[in-house]
Amino acid sequence: MTNPDQPLHEHLRQHARSRPDRIALIWYGATLTWADLDRASDAFAARLQALGVQKGEPVVLFLNNCPQYLVAHYGIQKIGAIVCPCGPLNKAHELGYQVGDLKARVIVAASDLLPVVDQVRAGSTLAHVFAVHYADGLPDAPTIDLPAELTAARQAPRAVPAGCEDFEAVTRQDARPAPVDLSLDDVALMTYTSGTTGLPKGAMLSFGNALFKTTVTAQSAEIGADDVALSVAPLYHIAGMLMGVNVPVLAGATQVLLFRFDAAAVLQAIDRYKVTHWYSIAPMNLACMQVPGAERYDLKSLRRNPVTSFGITFTEALAQKWQAFAGGACISCEAAYGLSETHTMDTGMPFDAIRWGTHGKPMPGVTIRIIDPDTGAEQPAGELGEITLMSPGNFKGYWNKPEATKATLQNGWVHTGDMGKLDAEGYLTFIGRFKE
């Protein structure tokens, strides 16, 4: 067995060795096995090495949810390079800022985003662009309704522009990367966070940060190799990454991946693939309940549905409505509190002791202190103050931003700038930002 204290890509390798033909990922009916995912990410890792990409070098990901996202993520990390997601809604000036800040030489971009990359490329450090085609790997007869973007991608002529390399062709090779000596303390991921002031900052997260938070999240979610997770949240965002890129790989669970949220597609996916775990955003649950003819879908397989309140609050009344709609033994409640700088999931709601209106209790290994922002004194239970966090998930600092690092990371504690309170039983309530 793999040593549990190994980077997540070693867990991927272990599944590929021990259960190569088990399905790792379902994409609108097409499937990738653990062996497929391991081999494709190996091939991409080897190609990066051939291009001279070194351990500790940033590689930008600029694409929406797709199987290629996971292939690229783990291929980059297998050689000790750093995954640097850039939100696919970002405009040229935002992508340009991130590329410039990282001095990135390599980017993996969706074909429909290549015009944005082109606006940035001249005068930047970018030397190599991998083009991802979303239509690659889609089945001839989808089992789940395709969103309009994927229908359009299938109909568009497949072209790899001059100056780009075909990601699909690379990952079909049988190449393997040369071994790289990695430590759990090495930086593996850089997520850009805007915070409340100034330009976005790259939060440096290690292999160990990711492993710690993935382990406690998988344990609290009670997800294992026989479960099926539905991934809808954006993989480039830390919460979607934790739930979609990381947890299924650690647990060895099959995941059904969607390009983006679509209410009918969610119901189809849960029904057809007997989904057991779904992390959702509150408006998604509401939208699913409003799908005409929703009662024809069997959702009884769903056991766990942690929900993030965004746009609307996921109240007890809404949860009861959703549980009645799902019809099975689904436990649904507020998911967690967390932030990019801690690989998120600093709290989790105990499924057997839900406290509505709170964000749950600290995850095992996480310590939360509420302090007076002016004096730094710890606040008693029930008193508002700044949320500060200490755990093996805490980041290593901001890329090239020592002053911002010093302000946020103090004696090992992450000072979040978030306002909250702890009750007598240790449940956290997040109130909002101190300064906007």
Tab-separated table of C-alpha atoms in Angstrom, residues 161-340:
chain	number	residue	atom	x	y	z
A	161	PRO	CA	-3.562	27.116	-33.817
A	162	ALA	CA	0.014	27.796	-34.855
A	163	GLY	CA	2.231	28.225	-31.836
A	164	CYS	CA	0.157	25.838	-29.685
A	165	GLU	CA	0.575	22.162	-28.863
A	166	ASP	CA	-2.296	19.674	-28.842
A	167	PHE	CA	-2.855	18.566	-25.219
A	168	GLU	CA	-4.800	15.485	-26.345
A	169	ALA	CA	-1.970	14.253	-28.585
A	170	VAL	CA	0.525	14.672	-25.743
A	171	THR	CA	-1.573	12.692	-23.257
A	172	ARG	CA	-2.033	9.795	-25.705
A	173	GLN	CA	1.704	9.061	-25.571
A	174	ASP	CA	3.084	6.371	-23.298
A	175	ALA	CA	5.900	8.526	-21.916
A	176	ARG	CA	6.699	8.546	-18.206
A	177	PRO	CA	8.402	11.327	-16.277
A	178	ALA	CA	11.818	10.957	-14.679
A	179	PRO	CA	11.466	10.618	-10.898
A	180	VAL	CA	11.722	13.849	-8.917
A	181	ASP	CA	12.644	14.018	-5.248
A	182	LEU	CA	9.662	15.636	-3.521
A	183	SER	CA	8.905	16.615	0.062
A	184	LEU	CA	5.436	17.191	1.499
A	185	ASP	CA	6.682	20.676	2.372
A	186	ASP	CA	7.284	21.593	-1.297
A	187	VAL	CA	4.879	24.081	-2.907
A	188	ALA	CA	2.415	22.207	-5.132
A	189	LEU	CA	-0.343	24.749	-5.721
A	190	MET	CA	-0.751	28.486	-6.008
A	191	THR	CA	-4.272	29.872	-5.777
A	192	TYR	CA	-4.793	33.562	-6.417
A	193	THR	CA	-6.888	35.335	-3.852
A	194	SER	CA	-8.045	38.930	-4.103
A	195	GLY	CA	-8.575	39.498	-0.397
A	196	THR	CA	-10.051	42.909	0.355
A	197	THR	CA	-7.396	45.280	-0.937
A	198	GLY	CA	-4.831	45.509	-3.677
A	199	LEU	CA	-3.925	43.122	-6.467
A	200	PRO	CA	-4.552	39.359	-6.212
A	201	LYS	CA	-1.908	37.386	-4.324
A	202	GLY	CA	-0.714	33.853	-5.047
A	203	ALA	CA	-1.211	31.728	-1.906
A	204	MET	CA	1.488	29.028	-1.857
A	205	LEU	CA	0.142	25.666	-0.707
A	206	SER	CA	2.241	22.546	-0.228
A	207	PHE	CA	1.679	18.875	-1.029
A	208	GLY	CA	1.271	18.429	2.739
A	209	ASN	CA	-1.349	21.196	3.026
A	210	ALA	CA	-3.425	19.486	0.318
A	211	LEU	CA	-2.952	16.009	1.802
A	212	PHE	CA	-3.975	17.138	5.305
A	213	LYS	CA	-7.152	18.923	4.246
A	214	THR	CA	-8.103	16.184	1.754
A	215	THR	CA	-7.672	13.509	4.429
A	216	VAL	CA	-9.811	15.212	7.084
A	217	THR	CA	-12.437	16.165	4.473
A	218	ALA	CA	-12.719	12.610	3.115
A	219	GLN	CA	-12.956	11.214	6.643
A	220	SER	CA	-15.636	13.671	7.734
A	221	ALA	CA	-17.608	13.125	4.510
A	222	GLU	CA	-17.427	9.359	5.074
A	223	ILE	CA	-16.465	8.789	1.443
A	224	GLY	CA	-14.716	5.631	0.316
A	225	ALA	CA	-13.787	3.618	-2.759
A	226	ASP	CA	-17.338	2.319	-3.276
A	227	ASP	CA	-18.873	5.789	-3.296
A	228	VAL	CA	-19.726	8.030	-6.239
A	229	ALA	CA	-19.140	11.784	-5.975
A	230	LEU	CA	-20.742	14.408	-8.197
A	231	SER	CA	-18.428	17.348	-8.981
A	232	VAL	CA	-20.093	20.522	-10.198
A	233	ALA	CA	-18.276	23.322	-8.351
A	234	PRO	CA	-15.426	24.943	-10.362
A	235	LEU	CA	-12.228	22.895	-10.069
A	236	TYR	CA	-10.091	26.064	-10.324
A	237	HIS	CA	-11.616	27.316	-7.064
A	238	ILE	CA	-10.158	25.892	-3.843
A	239	ALA	CA	-13.444	24.335	-2.631
A	240	GLY	CA	-14.223	22.712	-5.988
A	241	MET	CA	-10.613	21.536	-6.205
A	242	LEU	CA	-10.702	19.960	-2.755
A	243	MET	CA	-13.997	18.173	-3.490
A	244	GLY	CA	-13.398	17.346	-7.169
A	245	VAL	CA	-9.660	17.059	-7.839
A	246	ASN	CA	-8.477	15.831	-4.434
A	247	VAL	CA	-11.028	13.917	-2.344
A	248	PRO	CA	-12.050	11.337	-4.989
A	249	VAL	CA	-8.376	10.605	-5.733
A	250	LEU	CA	-7.494	10.085	-2.078
A	251	ALA	CA	-10.626	7.994	-1.411
A	252	GLY	CA	-10.467	6.071	-4.691
A	253	ALA	CA	-14.096	7.043	-5.323
A	254	THR	CA	-15.644	7.354	-8.782
A	255	GLN	CA	-16.593	10.913	-9.669
A	256	VAL	CA	-19.153	12.196	-12.135
A	257	LEU	CA	-17.795	15.492	-13.455
A	258	LEU	CA	-19.927	18.240	-14.994
A	259	PHE	CA	-18.599	21.137	-17.072
A	260	ARG	CA	-20.770	23.497	-15.033
A	261	PHE	CA	-23.971	23.447	-13.046
A	262	ASP	CA	-27.158	22.530	-14.866
A	263	ALA	CA	-30.116	21.462	-12.731
A	264	ALA	CA	-31.451	18.761	-15.064
A	265	ALA	CA	-27.927	17.370	-15.592
A	266	VAL	CA	-27.445	17.085	-11.815
A	267	LEU	CA	-30.681	15.107	-11.437
A	268	GLN	CA	-29.758	12.878	-14.393
A	269	ALA	CA	-26.295	12.245	-12.950
A	270	ILE	CA	-27.528	11.344	-9.454
A	271	ASP	CA	-30.208	9.037	-10.863
A	272	ARG	CA	-28.111	7.288	-13.518
A	273	TYR	CA	-24.844	6.855	-11.615
A	274	LYS	CA	-26.274	6.429	-8.089
A	275	VAL	CA	-24.323	9.381	-6.717
A	276	THR	CA	-23.731	9.174	-2.944
A	277	HIS	CA	-21.921	12.492	-2.299
A	278	TRP	CA	-22.562	15.929	-3.777
A	279	TYR	CA	-21.044	19.231	-2.646
A	280	SER	CA	-23.361	22.016	-3.812
A	281	ILE	CA	-23.989	25.749	-3.555
A	282	ALA	CA	-27.405	26.607	-2.031
A	283	PRO	CA	-29.043	28.040	-5.208
A	284	MET	CA	-28.244	24.741	-6.984
A	285	ASN	CA	-30.484	22.769	-4.617
A	286	LEU	CA	-33.280	25.269	-5.172
A	287	ALA	CA	-32.900	25.073	-8.972
A	288	CYS	CA	-32.965	21.250	-8.936
A	289	MET	CA	-36.264	21.236	-7.030
A	290	GLN	CA	-37.776	23.514	-9.696
A	291	VAL	CA	-36.953	21.284	-12.689
A	292	PRO	CA	-40.217	20.318	-14.430
A	293	GLY	CA	-40.857	16.600	-13.968
A	294	ALA	CA	-38.119	16.307	-11.340
A	295	GLU	CA	-40.109	13.632	-9.525
A	296	ARG	CA	-39.194	11.090	-12.215
A	297	TYR	CA	-35.567	11.027	-11.047
A	298	ASP	CA	-34.504	8.604	-8.322
A	299	LEU	CA	-32.211	10.462	-5.922
A	300	LYS	CA	-32.339	7.993	-3.026
A	301	SER	CA	-28.674	7.020	-3.445
A	302	LEU	CA	-27.595	10.472	-2.177
A	303	ARG	CA	-26.259	10.177	1.393
A	304	ARG	CA	-24.234	13.345	1.963
A	305	ASN	CA	-24.870	16.822	0.582
A	306	PRO	CA	-22.775	19.541	2.255
A	307	VAL	CA	-23.930	22.930	0.965
A	308	THR	CA	-22.295	26.359	0.844
A	309	SER	CA	-24.621	29.304	1.441
A	310	PHE	CA	-23.893	31.747	-1.362
A	311	GLY	CA	-26.549	34.041	-2.770
A	312	ILE	CA	-29.056	32.431	-0.431
A	313	THR	CA	-28.699	30.900	3.034
A	314	PHE	CA	-29.103	27.145	3.292
A	315	THR	CA	-31.581	27.131	6.185
A	316	GLU	CA	-32.992	24.192	8.132
A	317	ALA	CA	-36.321	24.661	6.317
A	318	LEU	CA	-34.588	24.522	2.923
A	319	ALA	CA	-32.625	21.442	3.996
A	320	GLN	CA	-35.814	19.659	5.074
A	321	LYS	CA	-37.425	20.528	1.761
A	322	TRP	CA	-34.390	19.171	-0.106
A	323	GLN	CA	-34.279	15.976	1.967
A	324	ALA	CA	-37.973	15.330	1.264
A	325	PHE	CA	-37.293	15.994	-2.433
A	326	ALA	CA	-34.311	13.604	-2.524
A	327	GLY	CA	-36.424	11.014	-0.780
A	328	GLY	CA	-33.650	8.944	0.762
A	329	ALA	CA	-31.422	9.205	3.820
A	330	CYS	CA	-29.544	12.253	2.522
A	331	ILE	CA	-28.016	14.453	5.213
A	332	SER	CA	-27.821	18.020	3.950
A	333	CYS	CA	-26.434	20.987	5.874
A	334	GLU	CA	-24.088	23.974	5.751
A	335	ALA	CA	-20.730	22.654	4.551
A	336	ALA	CA	-17.873	24.551	6.103
A	337	TYR	CA	-15.833	27.668	6.634
A	338	GLY	CA	-12.442	28.017	4.984
A	339	LEU	CA	-10.236	30.069	2.685
A	340	SER	CA	-7.618	29.644	-0.020
